[in-house]
């Protein structure tokens, strides 16, 4: 296996419209990175796109430019006149049960419900909205076609003191959000923070289940909470994959950072090589680790 750092050659990046074309274009990045593996018919690599935060050694690359980390079975080939500058090294991490690591990953978290795949964050929100509507007897006021905007408007208009009390109790019972409760005033704010707490719990549960399957467990802090943070929830459109014109096609991604302990070194090794979750062809799944 190989671990590579790939960047667009500075002269090409600065003198062309490539930066504008690639911005937010995960399908375009996916297609371009394929050029590094001209002999492969099947994708055998993972990648993650980042934005350089600082200058890379003596090279002219500066912060703000895209940077790609790639894990692959074969060494990327930098052909003459290539768009990319590639730095590669063999990737054979030394792993053992009990080893603790810090990690970063960008994933596409989904949950199966009635045979269909659903975005974990959106699914958690909708389930939460629906449970509040039902518990406060507002389901009879719902129109035939609903969405989260209708749920929210109905709760804010008719939830009243009973809803605010329930949300306060929910937030007070969440060790991460309880300390913020004194800074939150008003039903609308409490509802937003309660939704954030609900989504955080759903994403943490998803990652815990991934660990059970992939040979690791999340470490906990002195407060008993998993050492895990999520950020940068984003939707990535893939209009090229839409079957019909006007059809919505794409996937969501979430960035995780945290600390873990290896429970099954062989399973964890395979996870490093093959990725975590779905949408691996579009920049998700690469688990980047380093020793604590």
XYZ file of N, CA and C in Angstrom:
876
model
N 0.841 -1.196 0.000
C 0.000 0.000 0.000
C 0.876 1.247 0.000
N 0.311 2.344 -0.490
C 1.038 3.607 -0.564
C 0.191 4.735 0.027
N 0.879 5.646 0.693
C 0.246 6.865 1.187
C 0.876 8.025 0.428
N 0.053 8.840 -0.206
C 0.580 9.906 -1.072
C -0.035 11.257 -0.729
N 0.774 12.277 -0.945
C 0.295 13.652 -0.864
C 0.330 14.204 -2.276
N -0.814 14.644 -2.734
C -0.960 15.070 -4.124
C -1.454 16.507 -4.152
N -0.814 17.307 -4.969
C -1.283 18.685 -5.126
C -1.189 19.088 -6.595
N -2.018 20.011 -6.959
C -1.983 20.516 -8.329
C -0.745 21.395 -8.483
N -0.046 21.239 -9.577
C 1.160 22.038 -9.795
C 0.824 23.526 -9.698
N 1.586 24.259 -8.888
C 1.260 25.671 -8.632
C 1.128 26.513 -9.893
N 1.982 26.268 -10.886
C 1.911 27.092 -12.100
C 0.598 26.870 -12.843
N 0.106 25.611 -12.817
C -1.163 25.306 -13.484
C -2.329 25.857 -12.668
N -2.259 25.677 -11.349
C -3.352 26.098 -10.483
C -3.573 27.605 -10.565
N -2.485 28.362 -10.599
C -2.588 29.815 -10.562
C -2.869 30.438 -11.927
N -2.546 29.713 -12.988
C -2.670 30.318 -14.318
C -3.871 29.811 -15.103
N -4.745 29.048 -14.444
C -5.896 28.493 -15.166
C -7.170 28.708 -14.365
N -8.291 28.261 -14.947
C -9.583 28.343 -14.281
C -9.881 27.077 -13.483
N -8.853 26.246 -13.299
C -9.052 24.958 -12.667
C -9.593 25.087 -11.241
N -9.071 26.053 -10.501
C -9.515 26.234 -9.113
C -11.020 26.463 -9.055
N -11.511 27.314 -9.956
C -12.940 27.613 -9.965
C -13.756 26.387 -10.371
N -13.241 25.603 -11.316
C -13.962 24.423 -11.794
C -14.031 23.331 -10.733
N -12.980 23.218 -9.920
C -12.923 22.135 -8.935
C -13.607 22.486 -7.620
N -13.878 23.753 -7.393
C -14.451 24.164 -6.117
C -15.805 23.496 -5.890
N -15.861 22.648 -4.880
C -17.092 21.935 -4.556
C -17.469 20.849 -5.545
N -16.582 20.521 -6.468
C -16.888 19.543 -7.513
C -16.229 18.207 -7.183
N -16.888 17.411 -6.340
C -16.282 16.144 -5.920
C -16.189 15.163 -7.080
N -17.129 15.239 -8.014
C -17.079 14.337 -9.170
C -15.876 14.674 -10.041
N -15.600 15.957 -10.226
C -14.445 16.366 -11.025
C -13.138 15.938 -10.386
N -13.020 16.081 -9.048
C -11.807 15.646 -8.344
C -11.617 14.143 -8.502
N -12.689 13.416 -8.352
C -12.659 11.963 -8.502
C -12.134 11.567 -9.878
N -12.624 12.226 -10.921
C -12.196 11.914 -12.282
C -10.726 12.258 -12.508
N -10.287 13.403 -11.995
C -8.899 13.812 -12.188
C -7.915 12.878 -11.483
N -8.249 12.467 -10.256
C -7.347 11.597 -9.513
C -7.214 10.223 -10.148
N -8.209 9.812 -10.914
C -8.120 8.553 -11.650
C -6.931 8.561 -12.608
N -6.557 9.751 -13.095
C -5.448 9.854 -14.046
C -4.124 9.415 -13.443
N -4.049 9.350 -12.111
C -2.816 8.899 -11.457
C -2.678 7.379 -11.492
N -3.719 6.695 -11.935
C -3.713 5.229 -11.979
C -4.176 4.764 -13.362
N -3.380 5.032 -14.376
C -3.814 4.778 -15.758
C -4.028 3.303 -16.094
N -3.440 2.398 -15.347
C -3.558 0.973 -15.653
C -4.724 0.313 -14.928
N -5.456 1.046 -14.117
C -6.511 0.447 -13.305
C -7.883 0.676 -13.907
N -8.668 -0.406 -13.996
C -10.051 -0.311 -14.441
C -11.007 -0.162 -13.260
N -10.559 -0.617 -12.080
C -11.378 -0.576 -10.884
C -10.695 0.306 -9.839
N -11.481 1.130 -9.159
C -10.901 2.011 -8.151
C -10.377 1.206 -6.970
N -9.102 1.414 -6.652
C -8.492 0.760 -5.486
C -7.801 1.805 -4.607
N -8.314 3.009 -4.620
C -7.699 4.056 -3.808
C -8.761 4.847 -3.045
N -8.334 5.424 -1.935
C -9.130 6.349 -1.147
C -8.461 7.711 -1.212
N -9.226 8.761 -1.057
C -8.589 10.073 -0.999
C -9.398 11.020 -0.120
N -8.728 12.038 0.319
C -9.379 13.102 1.072
C -8.853 14.433 0.584
N -9.733 15.357 0.310
C -9.335 16.703 -0.112
C -9.283 17.624 1.098
N -8.216 18.379 1.205
C -8.093 19.397 2.235
C -7.596 20.682 1.582
N -7.623 21.734 2.353
C -7.059 22.994 1.905
C -5.782 23.229 2.706
N -4.666 23.461 1.997
C -3.382 23.641 2.680
C -3.461 24.815 3.644
N -3.078 24.559 4.895
C -3.120 25.609 5.909
C -1.815 26.385 5.983
N -0.762 25.846 5.386
C 0.536 26.505 5.469
C 1.389 26.107 4.271
N 2.503 26.765 4.127
C 3.410 26.442 3.029
C 4.030 25.071 3.263
N 4.190 24.288 2.195
C 4.719 22.937 2.298
C 6.213 22.958 2.000
N 7.007 22.930 3.052
C 8.455 22.899 2.882
C 8.951 24.034 2.019
N 9.968 23.762 1.183
C 10.529 24.808 0.334
C 9.738 25.035 -0.952
N 8.678 24.241 -1.151
C 7.916 24.357 -2.391
C 7.097 25.639 -2.401
N 6.657 26.078 -3.583
C 5.884 27.314 -3.670
C 4.420 27.158 -3.297
N 4.007 25.942 -2.841
C 2.612 25.766 -2.459
C 2.302 26.601 -1.224
N 1.212 27.291 -1.253
C 0.863 28.155 -0.133
C -0.509 27.787 0.379
N -0.804 28.323 1.563
C -2.102 28.041 2.160
C -3.226 28.483 1.237
N -4.308 27.750 1.314
C -5.464 28.088 0.488
C -5.593 27.235 -0.752
N -4.562 26.474 -1.105
C -4.624 25.626 -2.288
C -5.101 24.224 -1.901
N -5.779 23.519 -2.826
C -6.247 22.170 -2.515
C -5.094 21.183 -2.388
N -5.293 20.218 -1.512
C -4.290 19.203 -1.228
C -5.037 17.886 -1.094
N -4.504 16.812 -1.677
C -5.185 15.527 -1.637
C -4.283 14.483 -0.979
N -4.853 13.766 -0.003
C -4.161 12.634 0.595
C -4.776 11.369 0.016
N -3.921 10.460 -0.436
C -4.390 9.280 -1.156
C -3.770 8.022 -0.554
N -4.599 7.010 -0.302
C -4.127 5.675 0.087
C -4.498 4.737 -1.053
N -3.516 4.009 -1.564
C -3.755 3.194 -2.752
C -2.950 1.903 -2.732
N -3.455 0.903 -3.458
C -2.730 -0.352 -3.599
C -1.496 -0.165 -4.480
N -1.653 0.610 -5.532
C -0.553 0.866 -6.457
C -0.026 2.285 -6.274
N 1.240 2.468 -6.571
C 1.846 3.780 -6.447
C 1.318 4.698 -7.549
N 0.843 5.891 -7.192
C 0.368 6.829 -8.213
C 1.482 7.164 -9.194
N 1.105 7.260 -10.461
C 2.085 7.533 -11.518
C 1.993 8.998 -11.930
N 3.092 9.700 -11.769
C 3.154 11.100 -12.173
C 3.757 11.156 -13.577
N 2.902 11.198 -14.583
C 3.356 11.195 -15.973
C 3.946 12.548 -16.348
N 4.723 12.560 -17.413
C 5.302 13.807 -17.897
C 4.185 14.764 -18.290
N 4.280 15.983 -17.813
C 3.243 16.977 -18.094
C 2.004 16.800 -17.238
N 2.128 16.015 -16.173
C 0.987 15.739 -15.310
C 0.471 17.005 -14.641
N -0.818 17.003 -14.383
C -1.453 18.097 -13.680
C -0.995 18.148 -12.221
N -0.609 16.976 -11.688
C -0.321 16.854 -10.268
C 1.161 16.709 -9.949
N 1.506 17.133 -8.746
C 2.792 16.844 -8.139
C 2.520 15.817 -7.053
N 3.221 14.667 -7.120
C 2.920 13.544 -6.232
C 4.121 13.198 -5.361
N 3.876 13.041 -4.068
C 4.879 12.544 -3.132
C 4.306 11.299 -2.474
N 4.978 10.144 -2.630
C 4.449 8.878 -2.129
C 5.445 8.169 -1.236
N 4.915 7.371 -0.322
C 5.751 6.501 0.502
C 4.963 5.218 0.778
N 5.687 4.151 1.052
C 5.016 2.898 1.372
C 4.244 3.052 2.677
N 3.098 2.416 2.714
C 2.196 2.566 3.852
C 1.976 1.196 4.491
N 2.662 0.951 5.585
C 2.554 -0.326 6.300
C 2.557 -0.023 7.799
N 1.449 0.525 8.302
C 1.419 0.958 9.704
C 1.593 -0.204 10.678
N 2.327 0.047 11.747
C 2.516 -0.946 12.800
C 1.380 -0.799 13.804
N 0.553 -1.818 13.876
C -0.645 -1.762 14.697
C -0.655 -2.891 15.706
N -1.338 -2.665 16.806
C -1.484 -3.696 17.828
C -2.733 -3.403 18.646
N -3.370 -4.437 19.143
C -4.523 -4.243 20.010
C -4.115 -3.405 21.220
N -4.943 -2.439 21.574
C -4.655 -1.576 22.705
C -3.977 -0.272 22.329
N -3.479 -0.175 21.089
C -2.818 1.051 20.654
C -3.838 2.181 20.547
N -3.490 3.339 21.091
C -4.380 4.505 21.058
C -3.900 5.497 20.008
N -4.826 6.002 19.227
C -4.500 6.884 18.107
C -5.449 8.070 18.062
N -4.933 9.168 17.555
C -5.788 10.301 17.201
C -6.172 10.128 15.745
N -7.386 10.511 15.382
C -7.818 10.288 14.001
C -8.631 11.460 13.467
N -8.624 11.560 12.147
C -9.476 12.482 11.405
C -10.076 11.708 10.245
N -11.308 11.967 9.929
C -11.902 11.315 8.753
C -13.096 12.124 8.268
N -13.341 12.004 6.981
C -14.539 12.584 6.365
C -15.384 11.409 5.896
N -16.616 11.342 6.363
C -17.434 10.167 6.086
C -18.806 10.569 5.559
N -19.461 9.588 4.962
C -20.837 9.729 4.510
C -21.698 8.819 5.388
N -22.175 9.339 6.543
C -22.914 8.481 7.468
C -24.362 8.280 7.031
N -24.756 7.034 6.872
C -26.126 6.721 6.482
C -26.686 5.658 7.412
N -28.011 5.587 7.472
C -28.705 4.587 8.264
C -29.748 3.932 7.371
N -29.946 2.630 7.543
C -30.949 1.904 6.753
C -32.284 1.939 7.486
N -33.330 2.312 6.761
C -34.662 2.339 7.335
C -35.647 1.868 6.266
N -36.298 0.766 6.533
C -37.257 0.166 5.595
C -36.620 -0.086 4.232
N -35.383 -0.591 4.280
C -34.708 -0.981 3.053
C -34.088 0.151 2.271
N -34.161 1.386 2.789
C -33.599 2.528 2.087
C -32.518 3.188 2.939
N -31.547 3.809 2.274
C -30.466 4.501 2.956
C -30.860 5.956 3.204
N -30.629 6.407 4.425
C -30.963 7.789 4.787
C -29.758 8.460 5.440
N -29.595 9.727 5.179
C -28.573 10.534 5.824
C -28.813 10.525 7.336
N -27.785 10.170 8.119
C -27.941 10.034 9.567
C -28.388 11.342 10.210
N -27.756 12.458 9.845
C -28.096 13.739 10.465
C -29.523 14.167 10.124
N -29.900 14.066 8.848
C -31.243 14.467 8.451
C -32.294 13.532 9.032
N -31.974 12.234 9.062
C -32.906 11.263 9.623
C -33.144 11.540 11.110
N -32.068 11.850 11.846
C -32.198 12.151 13.276
C -33.068 13.386 13.495
N -32.871 14.389 12.645
C -33.683 15.602 12.768
C -35.163 15.310 12.548
N -35.470 14.589 11.473
C -36.874 14.315 11.144
C -37.535 13.463 12.220
N -36.797 12.460 12.735
C -37.340 11.625 13.805
C -37.612 12.471 15.053
N -36.710 13.414 15.328
C -36.859 14.276 16.499
C -38.062 15.204 16.340
N -38.158 15.844 15.158
C -39.310 16.722 14.888
C -40.616 15.946 15.081
N -40.683 14.773 14.464
C -41.918 13.982 14.492
C -42.282 13.563 15.916
N -41.284 13.199 16.717
C -41.574 12.778 18.098
C -42.102 13.940 18.926
N -41.552 15.138 18.736
C -42.045 16.312 19.463
C -43.482 16.650 19.047
N -43.726 16.610 17.752
C -45.077 16.901 17.251
C -46.095 15.942 17.870
N -45.737 14.667 17.892
C -46.667 13.659 18.413
C -46.853 13.792 19.917
N -45.746 13.998 20.660
C -45.839 14.060 22.126
C -46.637 15.261 22.611
N -46.739 16.298 21.775
C -47.493 17.499 22.168
C -48.848 17.568 21.467
N -49.253 16.450 20.846
C -50.579 16.361 20.250
C -50.807 17.274 19.075
N -49.735 17.584 18.363
C -49.858 18.511 17.235
C -49.947 17.800 15.891
N -49.908 16.475 15.913
C -49.929 15.737 14.651
C -51.249 15.918 13.901
N -52.329 16.218 14.632
C -53.628 16.419 13.968
C -53.637 17.712 13.161
N -52.684 18.607 13.450
C -52.631 19.905 12.739
C -51.729 19.856 11.516
N -51.099 18.702 11.274
C -50.165 18.603 10.144
C -50.907 18.501 8.816
N -50.392 19.174 7.787
C -50.951 19.000 6.440
C -50.546 17.636 5.881
N -51.100 17.279 4.747
C -50.819 15.968 4.152
C -49.348 15.825 3.789
N -48.757 16.900 3.294
C -47.346 16.884 2.916
C -46.565 17.743 3.898
N -45.584 17.133 4.548
C -44.842 17.846 5.580
C -43.353 17.870 5.274
N -42.665 18.794 5.913
C -41.208 18.836 5.885
C -40.768 19.468 7.204
N -39.455 19.586 7.404
C -38.985 20.081 8.694
C -39.363 21.545 8.925
N -39.539 22.304 7.861
C -39.974 23.690 8.007
C -41.374 23.782 8.601
N -42.250 22.879 8.163
C -43.621 22.853 8.694
C -43.613 22.392 10.147
N -42.798 21.365 10.440
C -42.674 20.890 11.818
C -42.229 22.028 12.739
N -41.188 22.735 12.323
C -40.628 23.795 13.157
C -41.641 24.905 13.394
N -42.301 25.335 12.338
C -43.270 26.432 12.464
C -44.407 26.041 13.410
N -44.872 24.820 13.290
C -45.975 24.350 14.129
C -45.555 24.284 15.603
N -44.349 23.801 15.863
C -43.863 23.705 17.243
C -43.677 25.077 17.873
N -43.135 26.012 17.103
C -42.914 27.359 17.643
C -44.233 28.097 17.884
N -45.215 27.822 17.047
C -46.496 28.524 17.178
C -47.363 27.946 18.289
N -47.305 26.611 18.496
C -48.254 25.972 19.398
C -47.612 25.172 20.519
N -46.281 25.070 20.505
C -45.626 24.267 21.539
C -45.722 24.885 22.921
N -45.501 26.189 22.997
C -45.662 26.924 24.236
C -44.743 26.496 25.367
N -45.224 26.744 26.601
C -44.424 26.495 27.796
C -44.115 25.021 27.986
N -45.045 24.144 27.605
C -44.826 22.702 27.774
C -43.641 22.237 26.938
N -43.555 22.710 25.703
C -42.442 22.340 24.833
C -41.141 22.916 25.369
N -41.166 24.177 25.808
C -39.945 24.791 26.326
C -39.428 24.040 27.551
N -40.336 23.589 28.400
C -39.939 22.821 29.585
C -39.310 21.487 29.183
N -39.886 20.830 28.194
C -39.339 19.548 27.733
C -37.944 19.725 27.135
N -37.763 20.785 26.342
C -36.462 21.031 25.725
C -35.420 21.385 26.780
N -35.820 22.148 27.784
C -34.901 22.500 28.873
C -34.443 21.243 29.604
N -35.370 20.330 29.848
C -35.039 19.075 30.535
C -34.104 18.225 29.679
N -34.389 18.196 28.379
C -33.545 17.419 27.460
C -32.114 17.957 27.442
N -31.979 19.270 27.342
C -30.647 19.883 27.293
C -29.921 19.732 28.629
N -30.652 19.828 29.726
C -30.041 19.684 31.048
C -29.495 18.273 31.252
N -30.100 17.300 30.585
C -29.649 15.917 30.711
C -28.526 15.552 29.771
N -28.147 16.464 28.885
C -27.046 16.224 27.965
C -25.792 16.877 28.538
N -24.798 16.058 28.885
C -23.624 16.599 29.582
C -22.835 17.592 28.736
N -22.954 17.482 27.424
C -22.220 18.411 26.566
C -22.930 19.765 26.471
N -24.267 19.739 26.456
C -25.023 20.969 26.252
C -25.564 21.578 27.542
N -25.518 20.835 28.656
C -26.100 21.325 29.903
C -25.465 22.638 30.353
N -24.151 22.765 30.173
C -23.466 23.977 30.622
C -23.852 25.200 29.799
N -24.425 24.963 28.619
C -24.827 26.088 27.768
C -26.265 26.534 28.028
N -26.978 25.723 28.799
C -28.406 25.987 28.973
C -28.665 27.371 29.557
N -27.805 27.820 30.485
C -27.984 29.127 31.094
C -27.801 30.276 30.123
N -27.148 30.010 28.981
C -26.896 31.054 27.991
C -27.979 31.087 26.907
N -28.889 30.110 26.963
C -29.922 29.991 25.932
C -31.240 30.529 26.470
N -31.852 31.426 25.736
C -33.150 31.964 26.144
C -34.116 31.898 24.973
N -35.342 31.566 25.258
C -36.356 31.545 24.213
C -36.545 30.165 23.620
N -37.760 29.904 23.197
C -38.125 28.599 22.650
C -37.364 28.275 21.372
N -37.225 29.250 20.483
C -36.565 28.999 19.195
C -35.120 28.551 19.389
N -34.404 29.237 20.284
C -33.003 28.878 20.526
C -32.890 27.497 21.164
N -33.755 27.216 22.115
C -33.715 25.908 22.773
C -34.020 24.786 21.780
N -34.914 25.058 20.862
C -35.245 24.052 19.846
C -34.046 23.788 18.945
N -33.348 24.842 18.536
C -32.171 24.670 17.684
C -31.074 23.882 18.398
N -30.836 24.209 19.678
C -29.794 23.502 20.423
C -30.193 22.062 20.697
N -31.469 21.814 20.923
C -31.931 20.444 21.140
C -31.742 19.607 19.884
N -31.951 20.215 18.723
C -31.730 19.507 17.461
C -30.252 19.185 17.292
N -29.391 20.156 17.623
C -27.951 19.904 17.539
C -27.550 18.737 18.442
N -28.103 18.715 19.663
C -27.790 17.630 20.597
C -28.252 16.288 20.041
N -29.427 16.277 19.433
C -29.975 15.052 18.855
C -29.089 14.545 17.717
N -28.669 15.442 16.843
C -27.812 15.062 15.716
C -26.453 14.572 16.209
N -25.880 15.272 17.196
C -24.598 14.845 17.763
C -24.680 13.420 18.289
N -25.754 13.114 19.005
C -25.931 11.781 19.562
C -26.043 10.728 18.458
N -26.770 11.070 17.388
C -26.938 10.132 16.277
C -25.611 9.870 15.569
N -24.831 10.929 15.361
C -23.538 10.774 14.689
C -22.553 9.999 15.563
N -22.573 10.255 16.866
C -21.698 9.517 17.767
C -22.069 8.040 17.784
N -23.362 7.746 17.821
C -23.816 6.350 17.789
C -23.385 5.672 16.500
N -23.460 6.407 15.386
C -23.031 5.838 14.098
C -21.549 5.474 14.144
N -20.722 6.371 14.691
C -19.287 6.110 14.749
C -18.958 4.964 15.699
N -19.682 4.853 16.802
C -19.474 3.743 17.731
C -19.758 2.408 17.034
N -20.827 2.355 16.244
C -21.155 1.134 15.510
C -20.100 0.815 14.464
N -19.546 1.842 13.810
C -18.467 1.624 12.856
C -17.262 0.996 13.551
N -16.981 1.476 14.760
C -15.861 0.934 15.522
C -16.048 -0.534 15.850
N -17.273 -0.919 16.221
C -17.554 -2.319 16.527
C -17.304 -3.204 15.316
N -17.587 -2.670 14.146
C -17.414 -3.444 12.915
C -15.985 -3.410 12.402
N -15.269 -2.324 12.696
C -13.970 -2.086 12.060
C -12.767 -2.204 12.999
N -12.982 -2.682 14.216
C -11.840 -2.993 15.061
C -11.318 -1.880 15.942
N -12.187 -0.965 16.367
C -11.732 0.076 17.292
C -12.870 0.523 18.189
N -12.520 1.186 19.269
C -13.493 1.800 20.159
C -13.070 3.232 20.431
N -14.025 4.103 20.639
C -13.716 5.498 20.935
C -13.251 5.633 22.378
N -12.215 6.409 22.590
C -11.761 6.699 23.944
C -12.692 7.718 24.586
N -12.763 7.689 25.907
C -13.607 8.631 26.650
C -12.747 9.551 27.494
N -13.252 10.754 27.733
C -12.550 11.710 28.574
C -12.895 11.516 30.037
N -12.392 12.384 30.881
C -12.670 12.312 32.314
C -14.158 12.490 32.611
N -14.879 13.146 31.692
C -16.308 13.363 31.891
C -17.146 12.180 31.431
N -16.474 11.140 30.912
C -17.194 9.964 30.447
C -17.707 10.054 29.029
N -17.555 11.208 28.387
C -18.025 11.394 27.014
C -16.981 10.907 26.021
N -17.407 10.333 24.897
C -16.448 9.915 23.871
C -15.635 11.101 23.367
N -14.362 10.866 23.121
C -13.499 11.910 22.569
C -13.731 11.973 21.065
N -14.801 12.644 20.701
C -15.223 12.718 19.300
C -15.906 14.052 19.067
N -15.533 14.712 17.972
C -16.183 15.948 17.566
C -16.550 15.838 16.092
N -17.701 16.381 15.739
C -18.107 16.414 14.335
C -18.215 17.857 13.878
N -17.978 18.071 12.600
C -18.034 19.426 12.042
C -18.225 19.343 10.530
N -18.455 20.487 9.937
C -18.471 20.651 8.479
C -19.438 19.685 7.802
N -20.675 19.650 8.296
C -21.699 18.896 7.573
C -21.937 19.582 6.224
N -21.934 18.810 5.151
C -22.077 19.417 3.816
C -22.810 18.468 2.873
N -23.516 19.059 1.936
C -24.180 18.288 0.881
C -23.399 18.472 -0.412
N -23.130 17.379 -1.123
C -22.374 17.406 -2.372
C -23.270 16.904 -3.505
N -23.606 17.793 -4.399
C -24.441 17.403 -5.519
C -23.649 16.624 -6.560
N -24.294 15.609 -7.127
C -23.690 14.807 -8.190
C -24.675 14.759 -9.355
N -24.812 15.894 -10.018
C -25.781 15.964 -11.103
C -25.443 14.987 -12.220
N -24.140 14.661 -12.349
C -23.716 13.712 -13.387
C -24.283 12.320 -13.149
N -24.655 12.031 -11.887
C -25.164 10.703 -11.544
C -26.688 10.637 -11.586
N -27.343 11.766 -11.774
C -28.803 11.782 -11.799
C -29.318 11.037 -13.025
N -30.299 10.198 -12.819
C -30.855 9.413 -13.919
C -31.741 10.285 -14.803
N -32.541 11.147 -14.190
C -33.442 12.011 -14.924
C -33.065 13.475 -14.714
N -33.327 14.279 -15.705
C -33.050 15.703 -15.606
C -33.875 16.308 -14.484
N -33.229 17.100 -13.646
C -33.911 17.720 -12.522
C -33.931 16.865 -11.274
N -33.509 15.624 -11.400
C -33.485 14.734 -10.236
C -32.339 15.124 -9.308
N -32.575 15.032 -8.008
C -31.558 15.361 -7.013
C -30.682 14.144 -6.767
N -29.385 14.303 -6.976
C -28.459 13.204 -6.742
C -27.244 13.753 -6.014
N -26.775 13.017 -5.021
C -25.613 13.466 -4.273
C -25.496 12.742 -2.947
N -24.687 13.277 -2.068
C -24.479 12.659 -0.769
C -24.026 13.731 0.223
N -24.135 13.405 1.500
C -23.689 14.316 2.543
C -22.381 13.818 3.134
N -21.637 14.714 3.746
C -20.406 14.313 4.421
C -20.284 15.055 5.748
N -19.601 14.420 6.682
C -19.324 14.997 7.993
C -17.864 14.733 8.311
N -17.196 15.711 8.897
C -15.815 15.535 9.342
C -15.802 15.161 10.819
N -15.068 14.101 11.136
C -14.891 13.680 12.514
C -13.433 13.838 12.907
N -13.208 14.200 14.155
C -11.881 14.144 14.752
C -12.047 13.591 16.152
N -11.095 12.779 16.595
C -11.238 12.182 17.908
C -10.078 11.273 18.267
N -10.289 10.448 19.274
C -9.275 9.515 19.736
C -9.888 8.124 19.854
N -9.125 7.112 19.479
C -9.630 5.745 19.484
C -8.585 4.785 20.032
N -9.052 3.582 20.334
C -8.171 2.494 20.745
C -8.473 1.286 19.873
N -7.424 0.663 19.352
C -7.591 -0.504 18.486
C -7.993 -1.717 19.314
N -9.055 -2.389 18.877
C -9.508 -3.617 19.541
C -9.248 -4.856 18.702
N -9.140 -4.680 17.387
C -8.829 -5.791 16.480
C -7.897 -5.233 15.406
N -6.598 -5.502 15.563
C -5.593 -4.875 14.699
C -5.778 -5.223 13.234
N -6.173 -6.461 12.935
C -6.316 -6.855 11.528
C -7.516 -6.163 10.877
N -8.638 -6.110 11.588
C -9.806 -5.398 11.058
C -9.486 -3.919 10.871
N -8.771 -3.353 11.821
C -8.447 -1.933 11.739
C -7.515 -1.653 10.563
N -6.573 -2.553 10.322
C -5.672 -2.398 9.171
C -6.479 -2.354 7.874
N -7.422 -3.266 7.738
C -8.244 -3.292 6.535
C -9.074 -2.016 6.402
N -9.494 -1.463 7.536
C -10.246 -0.204 7.504
C -9.373 0.940 7.002
N -8.117 0.969 7.431
C -7.191 1.994 6.948
C -7.000 1.889 5.439
N -7.021 0.661 4.917
C -6.753 0.442 3.495
C -8.005 0.569 2.628
N -9.172 0.205 3.186
C -10.386 0.162 2.360
C -11.411 1.228 2.722
N -11.225 1.913 3.861
C -12.085 3.043 4.177
C -13.252 2.727 5.094
N -13.907 3.793 5.501
C -14.987 3.746 6.477
C -16.249 4.316 5.847
N -17.332 3.558 5.862
C -18.594 4.072 5.354
C -18.714 4.035 3.836
N -19.564 4.926 3.305
C -19.891 4.946 1.880
C -19.270 6.166 1.187
N -19.597 6.322 -0.110
C -19.132 7.448 -0.936
C -17.606 7.534 -0.979
N -16.941 6.381 -0.967
C -15.479 6.375 -0.959
C -14.891 6.889 -2.267
N -15.633 6.742 -3.356
C -15.133 7.224 -4.643
C -15.111 8.743 -4.709
N -15.783 9.403 -3.774
C -15.915 10.857 -3.830
C -15.308 11.547 -2.608
N -14.217 10.979 -2.095
C -13.461 11.670 -1.063
C -13.840 11.343 0.361
N -14.672 10.329 0.581
C -15.055 9.934 1.932
C -14.382 8.610 2.312
N -14.260 8.392 3.621
C -13.829 7.085 4.120
C -12.389 6.955 4.546
N -11.513 7.861 4.093
C -10.086 7.744 4.426
C -9.886 8.134 5.891
N -9.395 7.175 6.677
C -9.133 7.374 8.097
C -7.658 7.726 8.267
N -7.404 8.963 8.678
C -6.024 9.429 8.869
C -5.713 9.388 10.360
N -4.666 8.650 10.714
C -4.355 8.420 12.132
C -2.922 8.807 12.456
N -2.716 9.079 13.724
C -1.369 9.330 14.253
C -1.354 8.974 15.725
N -0.185 8.601 16.214
C -0.082 8.210 17.611
C -0.325 9.402 18.524
N -0.945 9.113 19.664
C -1.204 10.162 20.643
C 0.108 10.651 21.224
